[in-house]
XYZ file of C-alpha atoms in Angstrom:
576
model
C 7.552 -21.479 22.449
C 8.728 -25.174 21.687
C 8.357 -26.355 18.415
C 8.863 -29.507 15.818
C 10.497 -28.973 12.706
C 9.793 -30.913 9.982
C 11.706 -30.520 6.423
C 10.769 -31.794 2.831
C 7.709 -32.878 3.914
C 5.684 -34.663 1.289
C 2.007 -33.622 0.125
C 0.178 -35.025 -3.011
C -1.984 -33.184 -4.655
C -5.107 -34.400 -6.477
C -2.961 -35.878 -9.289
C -0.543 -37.364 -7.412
C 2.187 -34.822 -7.941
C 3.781 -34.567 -4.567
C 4.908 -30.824 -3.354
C 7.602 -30.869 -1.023
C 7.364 -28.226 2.629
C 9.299 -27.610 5.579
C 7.070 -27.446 8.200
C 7.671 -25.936 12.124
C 4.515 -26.707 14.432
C 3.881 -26.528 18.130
C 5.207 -29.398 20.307
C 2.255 -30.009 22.110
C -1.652 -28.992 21.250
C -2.917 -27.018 18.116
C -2.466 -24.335 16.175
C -2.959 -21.869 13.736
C -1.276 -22.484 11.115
C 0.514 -19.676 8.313
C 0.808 -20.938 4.524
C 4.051 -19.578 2.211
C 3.677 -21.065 -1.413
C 6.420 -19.913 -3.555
C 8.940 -21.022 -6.331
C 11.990 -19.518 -5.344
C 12.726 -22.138 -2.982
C 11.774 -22.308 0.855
C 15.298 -22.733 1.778
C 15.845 -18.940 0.221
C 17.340 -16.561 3.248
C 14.862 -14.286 2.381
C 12.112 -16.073 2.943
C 12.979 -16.204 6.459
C 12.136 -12.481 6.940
C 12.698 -9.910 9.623
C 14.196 -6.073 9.116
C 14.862 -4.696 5.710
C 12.777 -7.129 4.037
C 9.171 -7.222 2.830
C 8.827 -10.651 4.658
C 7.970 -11.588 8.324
C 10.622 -12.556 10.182
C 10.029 -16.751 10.558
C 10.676 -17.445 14.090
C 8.944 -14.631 15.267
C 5.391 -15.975 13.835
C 6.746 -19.310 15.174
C 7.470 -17.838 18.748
C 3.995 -15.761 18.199
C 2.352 -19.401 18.544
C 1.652 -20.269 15.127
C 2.417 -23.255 12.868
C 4.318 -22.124 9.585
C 4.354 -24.115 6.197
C 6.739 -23.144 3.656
C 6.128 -25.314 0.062
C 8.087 -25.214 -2.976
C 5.288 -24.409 -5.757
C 4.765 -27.805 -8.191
C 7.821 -28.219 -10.316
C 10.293 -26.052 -8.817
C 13.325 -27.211 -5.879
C 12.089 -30.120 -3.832
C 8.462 -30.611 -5.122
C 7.374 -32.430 -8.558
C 5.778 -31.823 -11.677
C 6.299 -28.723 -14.138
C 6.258 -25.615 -13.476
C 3.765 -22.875 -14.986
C 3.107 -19.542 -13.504
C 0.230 -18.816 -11.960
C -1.890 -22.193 -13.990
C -1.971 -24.926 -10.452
C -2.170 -22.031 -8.009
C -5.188 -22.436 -6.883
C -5.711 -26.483 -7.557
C -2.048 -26.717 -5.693
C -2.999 -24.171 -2.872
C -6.659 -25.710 -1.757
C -4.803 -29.687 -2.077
C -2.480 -28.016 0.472
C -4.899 -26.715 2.548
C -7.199 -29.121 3.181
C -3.897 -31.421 4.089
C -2.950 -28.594 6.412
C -6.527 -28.892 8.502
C -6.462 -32.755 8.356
C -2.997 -32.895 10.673
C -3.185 -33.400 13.855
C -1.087 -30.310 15.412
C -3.713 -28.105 12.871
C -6.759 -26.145 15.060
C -8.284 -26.074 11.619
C -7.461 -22.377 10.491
C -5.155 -21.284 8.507
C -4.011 -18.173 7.184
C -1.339 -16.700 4.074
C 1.823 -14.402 3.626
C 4.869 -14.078 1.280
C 5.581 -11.242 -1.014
C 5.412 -11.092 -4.614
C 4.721 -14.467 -6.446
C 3.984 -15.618 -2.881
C 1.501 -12.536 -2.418
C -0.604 -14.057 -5.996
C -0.839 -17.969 -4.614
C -2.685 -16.132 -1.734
C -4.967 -14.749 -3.678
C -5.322 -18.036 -5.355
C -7.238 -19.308 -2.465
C -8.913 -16.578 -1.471
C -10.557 -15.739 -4.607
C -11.887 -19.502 -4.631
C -13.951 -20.652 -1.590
C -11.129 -22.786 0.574
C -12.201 -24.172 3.730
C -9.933 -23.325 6.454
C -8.690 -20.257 5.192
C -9.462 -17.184 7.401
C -7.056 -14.255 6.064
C -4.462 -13.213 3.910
C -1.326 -11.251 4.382
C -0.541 -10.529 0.241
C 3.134 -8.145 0.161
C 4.181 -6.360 -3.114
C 1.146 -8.479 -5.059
C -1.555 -7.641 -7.584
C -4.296 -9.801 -9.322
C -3.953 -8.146 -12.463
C -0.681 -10.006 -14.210
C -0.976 -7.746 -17.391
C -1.084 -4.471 -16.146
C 0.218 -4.697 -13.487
C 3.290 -7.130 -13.821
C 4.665 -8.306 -17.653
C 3.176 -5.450 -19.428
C 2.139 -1.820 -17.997
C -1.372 0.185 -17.442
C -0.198 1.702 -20.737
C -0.021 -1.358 -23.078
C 3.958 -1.407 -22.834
C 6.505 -4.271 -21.996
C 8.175 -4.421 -18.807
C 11.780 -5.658 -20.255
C 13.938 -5.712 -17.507
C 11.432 -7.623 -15.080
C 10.275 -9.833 -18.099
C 13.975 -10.960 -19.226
C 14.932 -10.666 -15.287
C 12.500 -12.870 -13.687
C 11.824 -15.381 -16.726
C 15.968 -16.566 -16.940
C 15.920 -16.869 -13.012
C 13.193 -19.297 -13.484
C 14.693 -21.057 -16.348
C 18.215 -21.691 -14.915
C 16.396 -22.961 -11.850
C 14.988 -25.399 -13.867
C 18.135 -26.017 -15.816
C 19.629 -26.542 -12.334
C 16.815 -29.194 -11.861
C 17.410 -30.806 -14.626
C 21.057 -31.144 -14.617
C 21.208 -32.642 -10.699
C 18.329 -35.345 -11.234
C 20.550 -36.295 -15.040
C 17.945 -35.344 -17.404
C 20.479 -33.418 -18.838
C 24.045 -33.101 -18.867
C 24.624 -30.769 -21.136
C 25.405 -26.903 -19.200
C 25.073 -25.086 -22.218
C 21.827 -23.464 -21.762
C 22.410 -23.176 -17.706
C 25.440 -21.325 -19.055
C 23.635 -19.056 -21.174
C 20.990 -18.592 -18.309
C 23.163 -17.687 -15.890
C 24.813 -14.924 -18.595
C 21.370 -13.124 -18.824
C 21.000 -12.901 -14.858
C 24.602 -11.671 -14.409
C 23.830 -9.094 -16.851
C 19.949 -8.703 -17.054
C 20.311 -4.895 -18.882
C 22.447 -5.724 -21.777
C 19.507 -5.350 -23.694
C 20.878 -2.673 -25.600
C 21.553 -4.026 -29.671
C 19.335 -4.804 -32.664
C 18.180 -8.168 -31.819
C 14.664 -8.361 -31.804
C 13.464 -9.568 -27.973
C 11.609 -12.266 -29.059
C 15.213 -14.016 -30.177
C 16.870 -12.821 -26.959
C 18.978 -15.575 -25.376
C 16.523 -15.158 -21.972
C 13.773 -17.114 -23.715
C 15.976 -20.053 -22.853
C 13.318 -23.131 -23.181
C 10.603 -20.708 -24.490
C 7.086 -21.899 -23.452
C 5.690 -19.431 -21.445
C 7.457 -16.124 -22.174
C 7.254 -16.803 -25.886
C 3.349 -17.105 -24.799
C 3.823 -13.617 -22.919
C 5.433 -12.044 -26.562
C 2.976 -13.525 -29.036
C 0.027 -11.583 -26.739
C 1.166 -7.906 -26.558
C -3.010 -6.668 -26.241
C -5.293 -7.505 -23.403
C -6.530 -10.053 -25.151
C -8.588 -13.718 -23.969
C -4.713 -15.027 -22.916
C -4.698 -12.665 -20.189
C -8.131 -12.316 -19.532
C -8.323 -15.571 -18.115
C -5.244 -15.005 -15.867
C -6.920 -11.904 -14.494
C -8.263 -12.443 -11.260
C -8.977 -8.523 -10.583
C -12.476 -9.247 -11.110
C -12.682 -12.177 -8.558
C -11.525 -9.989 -5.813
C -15.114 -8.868 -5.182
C -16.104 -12.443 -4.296
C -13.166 -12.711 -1.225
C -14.623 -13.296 1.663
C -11.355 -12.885 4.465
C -9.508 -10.041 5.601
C -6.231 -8.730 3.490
C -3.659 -7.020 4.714
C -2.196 -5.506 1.923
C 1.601 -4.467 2.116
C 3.564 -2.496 -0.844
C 5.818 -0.043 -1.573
C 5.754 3.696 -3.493
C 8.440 2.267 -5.481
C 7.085 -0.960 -5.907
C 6.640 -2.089 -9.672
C 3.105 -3.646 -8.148
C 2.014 -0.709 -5.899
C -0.985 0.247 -8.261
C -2.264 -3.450 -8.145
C -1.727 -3.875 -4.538
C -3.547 -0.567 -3.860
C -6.211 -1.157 -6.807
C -6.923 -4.793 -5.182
C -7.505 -3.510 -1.343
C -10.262 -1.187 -2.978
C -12.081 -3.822 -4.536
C -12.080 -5.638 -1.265
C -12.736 -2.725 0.770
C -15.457 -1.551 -1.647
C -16.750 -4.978 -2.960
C -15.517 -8.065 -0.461
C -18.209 -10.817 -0.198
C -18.404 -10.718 3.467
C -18.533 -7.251 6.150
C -15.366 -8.920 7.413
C -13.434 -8.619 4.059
C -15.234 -4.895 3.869
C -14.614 -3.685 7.564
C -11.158 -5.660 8.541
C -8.564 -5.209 5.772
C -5.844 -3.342 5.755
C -3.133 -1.287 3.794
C 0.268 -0.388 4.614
C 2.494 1.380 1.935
C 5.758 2.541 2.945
C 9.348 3.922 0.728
C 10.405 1.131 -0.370
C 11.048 -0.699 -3.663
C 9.937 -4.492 -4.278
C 12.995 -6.030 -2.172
C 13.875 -3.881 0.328
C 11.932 -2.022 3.137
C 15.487 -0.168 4.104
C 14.134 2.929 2.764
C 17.547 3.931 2.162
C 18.827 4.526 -1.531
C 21.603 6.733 -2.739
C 19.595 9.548 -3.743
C 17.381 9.973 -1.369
C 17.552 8.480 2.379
C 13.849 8.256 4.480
C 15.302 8.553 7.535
C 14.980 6.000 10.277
C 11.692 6.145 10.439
C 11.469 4.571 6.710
C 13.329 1.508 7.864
C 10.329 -1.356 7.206
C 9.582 -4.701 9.076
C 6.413 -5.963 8.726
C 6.407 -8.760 11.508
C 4.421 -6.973 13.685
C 1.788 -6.031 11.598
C 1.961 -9.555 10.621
C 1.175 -10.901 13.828
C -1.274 -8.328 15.204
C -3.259 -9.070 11.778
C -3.262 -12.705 12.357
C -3.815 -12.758 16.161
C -6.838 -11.037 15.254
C -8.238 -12.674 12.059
C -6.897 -16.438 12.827
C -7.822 -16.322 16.961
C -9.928 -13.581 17.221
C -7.833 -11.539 19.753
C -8.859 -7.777 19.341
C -6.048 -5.680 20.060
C -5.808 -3.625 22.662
C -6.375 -0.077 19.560
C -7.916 -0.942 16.501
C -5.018 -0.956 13.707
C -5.721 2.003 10.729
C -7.566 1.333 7.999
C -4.716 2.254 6.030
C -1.322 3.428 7.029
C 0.999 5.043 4.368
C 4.509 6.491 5.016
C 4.391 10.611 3.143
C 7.382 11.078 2.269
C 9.024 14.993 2.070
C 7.960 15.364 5.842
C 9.660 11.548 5.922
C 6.641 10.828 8.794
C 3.613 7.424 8.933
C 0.014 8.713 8.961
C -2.493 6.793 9.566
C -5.803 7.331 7.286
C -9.727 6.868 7.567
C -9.763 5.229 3.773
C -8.037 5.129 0.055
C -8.389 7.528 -1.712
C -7.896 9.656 1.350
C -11.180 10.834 1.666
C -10.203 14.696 1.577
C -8.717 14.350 -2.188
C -9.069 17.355 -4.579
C -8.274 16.411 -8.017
C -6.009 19.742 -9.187
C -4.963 20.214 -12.924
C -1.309 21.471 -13.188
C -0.919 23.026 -16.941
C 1.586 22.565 -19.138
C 3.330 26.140 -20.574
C 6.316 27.049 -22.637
C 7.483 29.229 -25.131
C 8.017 26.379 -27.527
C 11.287 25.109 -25.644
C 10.413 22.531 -22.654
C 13.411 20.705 -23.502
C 16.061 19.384 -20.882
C 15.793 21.128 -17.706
C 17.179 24.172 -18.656
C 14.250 25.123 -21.033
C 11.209 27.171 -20.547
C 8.389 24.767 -19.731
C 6.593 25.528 -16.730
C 3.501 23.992 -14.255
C 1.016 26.661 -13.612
C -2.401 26.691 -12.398
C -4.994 28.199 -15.407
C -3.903 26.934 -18.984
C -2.344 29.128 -21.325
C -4.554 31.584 -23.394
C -1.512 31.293 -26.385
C -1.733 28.156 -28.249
C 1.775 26.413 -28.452
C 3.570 22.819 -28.712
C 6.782 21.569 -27.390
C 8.529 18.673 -29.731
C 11.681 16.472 -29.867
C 12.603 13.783 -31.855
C 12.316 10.048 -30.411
C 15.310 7.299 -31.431
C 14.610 3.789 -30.634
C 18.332 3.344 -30.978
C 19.098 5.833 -28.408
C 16.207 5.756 -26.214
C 16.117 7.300 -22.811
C 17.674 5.344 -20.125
C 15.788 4.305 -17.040
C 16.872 6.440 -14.034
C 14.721 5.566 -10.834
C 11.422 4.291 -10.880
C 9.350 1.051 -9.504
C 11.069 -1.782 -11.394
C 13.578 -4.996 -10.959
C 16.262 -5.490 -11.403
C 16.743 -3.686 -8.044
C 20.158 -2.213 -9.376
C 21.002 0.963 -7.650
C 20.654 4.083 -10.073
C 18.200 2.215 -11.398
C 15.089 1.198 -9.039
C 14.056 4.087 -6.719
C 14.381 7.742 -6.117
C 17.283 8.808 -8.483
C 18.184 12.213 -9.278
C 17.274 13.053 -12.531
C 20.269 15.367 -13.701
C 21.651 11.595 -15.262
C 18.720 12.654 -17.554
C 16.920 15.764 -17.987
C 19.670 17.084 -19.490
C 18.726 15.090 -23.235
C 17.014 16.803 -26.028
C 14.526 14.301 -26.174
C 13.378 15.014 -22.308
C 10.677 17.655 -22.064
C 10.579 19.200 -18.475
C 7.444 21.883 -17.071
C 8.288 23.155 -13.665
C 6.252 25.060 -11.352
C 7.084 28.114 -9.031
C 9.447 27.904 -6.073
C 6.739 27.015 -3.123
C 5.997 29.211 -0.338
C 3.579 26.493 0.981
C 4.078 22.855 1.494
C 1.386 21.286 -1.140
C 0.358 17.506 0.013
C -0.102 14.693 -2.846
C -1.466 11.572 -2.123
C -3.248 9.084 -4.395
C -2.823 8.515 -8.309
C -1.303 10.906 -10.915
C -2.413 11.163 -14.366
C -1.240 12.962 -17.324
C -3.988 14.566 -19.809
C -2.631 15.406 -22.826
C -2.690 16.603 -26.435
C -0.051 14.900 -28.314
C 0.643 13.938 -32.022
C 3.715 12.239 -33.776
C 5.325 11.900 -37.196
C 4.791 8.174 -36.885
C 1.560 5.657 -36.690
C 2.577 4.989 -33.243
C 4.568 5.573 -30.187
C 4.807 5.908 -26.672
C 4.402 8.468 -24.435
C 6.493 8.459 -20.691
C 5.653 11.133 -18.000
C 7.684 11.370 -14.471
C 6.625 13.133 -11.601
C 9.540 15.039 -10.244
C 10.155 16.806 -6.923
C 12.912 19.587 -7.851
C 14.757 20.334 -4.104
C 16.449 23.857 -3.224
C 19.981 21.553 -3.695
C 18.956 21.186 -7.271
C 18.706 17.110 -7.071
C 15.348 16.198 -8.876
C 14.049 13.120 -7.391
C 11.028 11.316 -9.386
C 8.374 9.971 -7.306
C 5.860 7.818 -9.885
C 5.566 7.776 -13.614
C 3.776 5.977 -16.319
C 3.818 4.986 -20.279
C 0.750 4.887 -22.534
C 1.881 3.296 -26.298
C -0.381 5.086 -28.193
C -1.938 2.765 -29.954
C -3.560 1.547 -27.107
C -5.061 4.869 -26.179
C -8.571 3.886 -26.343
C -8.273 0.262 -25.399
C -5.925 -2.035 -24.469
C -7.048 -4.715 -26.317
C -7.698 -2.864 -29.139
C -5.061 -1.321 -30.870
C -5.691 1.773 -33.293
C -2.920 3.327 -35.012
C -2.252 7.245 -35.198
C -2.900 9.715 -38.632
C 0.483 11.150 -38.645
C 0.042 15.261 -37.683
C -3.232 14.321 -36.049
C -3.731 15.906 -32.165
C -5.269 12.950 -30.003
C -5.793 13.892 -26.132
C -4.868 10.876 -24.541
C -4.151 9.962 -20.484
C -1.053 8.673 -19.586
C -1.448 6.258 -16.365
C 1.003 7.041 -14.142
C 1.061 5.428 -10.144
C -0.047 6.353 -6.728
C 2.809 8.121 -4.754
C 2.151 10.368 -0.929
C 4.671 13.156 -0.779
C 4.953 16.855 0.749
C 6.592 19.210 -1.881
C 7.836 21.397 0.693
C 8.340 25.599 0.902
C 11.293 25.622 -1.373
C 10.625 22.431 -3.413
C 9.425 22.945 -6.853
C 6.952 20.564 -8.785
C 8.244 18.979 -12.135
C 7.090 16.819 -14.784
C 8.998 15.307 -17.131
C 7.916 14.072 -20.119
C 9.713 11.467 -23.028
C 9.081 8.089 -25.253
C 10.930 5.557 -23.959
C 12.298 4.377 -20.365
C 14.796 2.033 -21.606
C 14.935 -0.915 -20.402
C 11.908 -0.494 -17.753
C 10.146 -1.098 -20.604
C 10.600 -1.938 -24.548
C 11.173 0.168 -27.062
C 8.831 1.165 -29.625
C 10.152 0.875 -32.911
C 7.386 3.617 -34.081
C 6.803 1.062 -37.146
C 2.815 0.228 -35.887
C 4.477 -3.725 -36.426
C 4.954 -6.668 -34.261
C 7.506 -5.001 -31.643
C 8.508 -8.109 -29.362
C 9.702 -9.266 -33.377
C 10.896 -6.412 -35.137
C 14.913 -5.235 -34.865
C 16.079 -1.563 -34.207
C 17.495 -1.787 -38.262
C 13.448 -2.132 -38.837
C 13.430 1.186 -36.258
C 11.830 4.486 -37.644
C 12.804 8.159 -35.775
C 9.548 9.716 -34.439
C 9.584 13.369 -34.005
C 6.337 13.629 -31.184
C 5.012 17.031 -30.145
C 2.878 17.931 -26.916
C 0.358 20.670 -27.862
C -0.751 23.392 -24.814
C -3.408 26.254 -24.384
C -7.119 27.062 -24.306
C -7.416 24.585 -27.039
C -5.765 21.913 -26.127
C -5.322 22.252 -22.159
C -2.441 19.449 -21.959
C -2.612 19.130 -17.806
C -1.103 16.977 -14.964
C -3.721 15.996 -12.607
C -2.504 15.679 -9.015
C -4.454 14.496 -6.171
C -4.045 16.940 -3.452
C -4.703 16.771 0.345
C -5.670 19.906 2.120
C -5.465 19.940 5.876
């Protein structure tokens, strides 16, 4: 199809900051036309898409007929003003709009895509009521920005994503302000550009709230000074607003995506509680084996085959033909589609949860030595009639490394399926595994840990890893979760522990699909830290974020088991 394109086109918004786009639009007529917001600049070879990525390939939407907008986000590359996550989103993103369906080569309906930050300005607009706007495409997104982003489900930091993403954005601005001559000084680009060539070197007593990554402070300091659910992030949660979206969503993520419970948790809200039968009946969810960068599927550990291999143009496309110009296609598209990995195959599904879930407790067992993998904690179906408890001591100055797992930086060994033998062999890794299988067992849909714990200390954190054990030996984890204790009954209410007291808590772990096949074995692993996935705690009960490893206590945590206290993983299983 012929086409104009038009870069670094100008747009003021309503106070008379101008955002910058580059713009590619049908040569002749109308059209529908596809909105990117991000600020990681449009020029960015990723943004362009195709195989391998978690972003429609460009031309292909523009060959599909469509107009395609791609705008720097207020105060970052090409467009003016300052930036601030998430705070002109939706101000920024309706100004756009309505530009969009004032243009000539515009038939007046428009629709979103992008991945990540990109995925959040979408539902910017659609939580708000924006005229134009007929459907969203949100990839690797969630609403929720505490839970589900800068801090976990379980009240802890995420570090490496926190320190990662917040000096990429501050030497971009450094870069900003050094080629317009506000500054000449490339000190603190310098210093910037240290942190993102070696995000992980987290690893020494400096409290994180003086860690060189704060750069020009503002709104990570902001993110520090609020480690509770508190009114901060409540008013950047839009998870409650989903219920009044009113277009379709295609939802897009990743097993291994550090935003896979928000992206599912937000298609259920729509799907459950969308404002209009069209939001209900015409969404969508695709999750496949990949992590929040690549759709290759491939990682050292563990390959998915070719089948795993991800590119989302033409789900794109046959979402939009359908929601922007009403073309039905020629076999309605699933409901959901999810890739199950073990038999390494897609399936499509009625609903999520798959409709045929049975909730199945997996007990915890041992003869008082779960530790490393070579110790005697099993899985097994009743719980045990023998009271016992597994402990090990927890270090905050040697804390548990992170091995595999939905996270960025997307280092290999560290994002993905890893084989746990870099770490299950540690004292302070508690592993119960269940019987060789004779039968493939199914699990799709969120795991949970229920368990009896207490500690030496007035708080801590609790890490559990679900672990598929293959006949090779590798142990490849599939989701896993943290709960800091003293957030067990509220995350915006802390409580701290009574030293020796038993408290059974739930540790939120993630949604995952895999067959443990005839010859597999189920594990889980259990710990208190996943260094640097997420902070350490120093065990005081204190002011983490500000608090140095010297400050540091040793915990010694135990996990009680039996009749008593039935400590149990709870896996969703499908029977078919």
């Amino acid at each position: 199809m012929k086409h104009i394109y038009e870069p670094n086109v100008a747009i003021s918004m309503r106070d008379g900051v101008t955002l910058v786009a580059d713009i590619w639009r049908p040569l002749e007529g109308t059209a529908p036309t596809l909105l990117l917001r991000l600020p990681y600049s449009k020029r960015m070879p990723f943004i362009y898409g195709g195989p391998g990525t978690s972003v429609p390939s460009l031309m292909a939407l523009v060959n599909a007929g469509y107009a395609v907008v791609l705008q720097d986000a207020r105060g970052t590359y090409g467009s003016e003003g300052e930036f601030e996550p998430k705070i002109n989103e939706i101000a920024d993103g309706q100004d756009t709009a309505a530009w969009i369906t004032r243009q000539g080569w515009s038939d007046g309906t428009i629709g979103m895509y992008g991945a990540s930050y990109s995925g959040m300005t979408q539902w910017a607009l659609a939580i708000k009521e924006t005229p134009g706007l007929k459907a969203i495409a949100p990839t690797m997104a969630a609403t929720d920005w505490y839970s589900e982003l800068w801090y976990s489900r379980g009240g802890a930091l995420s570090l490496s994503l926190d320190t990662l993403w917040n000096a990429m954005m501050y030497a971009s601005e450094e870069q900003r302000d050094l080629a317009s001559g506000k500054t000449t000084d490339p000190a603190a680009l310098m210093k910037l550009g240290g942190s993102l060539l070696n995000p992980l070197s987290l690893n020494d007593a400096t409290p994180i709230a003086d860690l060189p990554v704060i750069g020009k402070g503002r709104w990570f300091d902001d993110w520090l000074a609020h480690p509770d659910f508190d009114g901060y992030w409540a008013a950047q949660d839009w998870s409650p607003l989903v219920s009044s979206v009113e277009v379709p969503v295609l939802a897009t993520g990743g097993w291994y995506d550090l935003k896979i419970n928000g992206t599912v948790s937000d298609f259920v809200r729509v799907r459950t509680q969308g404002a209009s039968e069209t939001a209900r009946e015409d969404s969508r969810l695709i999750i496949g084996p990949w992590e929040h960068v690549s759709t290759t599927g491939q990682f050292a550990d563990r390959h998915f085959g070719i089948l795993g291999a991800g590119d989302v143009t033409e789900s794109h496309i046959a979402f939009f033909n359908q929601t922007l110009r009403g073309l039905a296609p020629e076999s309605p598209a699933p409901r959901v589609r999810i890739f199950v990995m073990g038999i390494d195959q897609w399936r499509d599904e009625q609903d999520w949860p798959l409709p045929d879930t049975s909730y199945t407790n997996y007990h915890l067992h041992s003869g008082g030595s779960a530790n490393t993998r070579h110790g005697d904690g099993t899985l097994q179906s009743a719980a045990s009639s023998m009271a016992g408890h597994d402990e090990f001591q927890y270090d905050p100055r040697d804390p548990l490394p992170t091995a595999g797992g939905a996270l960025l930086p997307s280092v290999p060994g560290l994002v993905g399926p890893v084989d746990q033998k870099v770490v299950d062999g540690r004292s302070d890794v508690l592993c119960y595994t269940g019987p060789v299988l004779e039968e493939p067992i199914e699990v799709t849909g969120h795991v949970e840990l229920k368990v009896f714990v207490s500690s030496s200390a007035v708080d801590t954190d609790i890490t559990a890893k679900l672990v598929d054990v293959f006949p090779d030996g590798r142990a490849i984890n599939l989701c896993d979760g943290i709960l800091r204790l003293r957030y067990r009954n509220d995350l915006s209410n802390p409580a701290p522990l009574t030293p020796g007291e038993v408290y059974e808590v739930t540790v939120p772990m993630a949604v995952t699909s895999n067959v443990f096949l005839p010859g597999h074995r189920i594990r889980l692993d259990i710990s208190s830290s996943n260094f640097p996935r997420y902070d350490r705690n120093t065990n005081t009960g204190g002011f983490i974020a500000q608090e140095s490893l010297d400050q540091a206590i040793v915990a010694t945590n135990r996990i009680m088991h039996g009749s008593e206290h039935p400590s149990r993983l709870v896996l969703p299983v499908i029977n078919r």
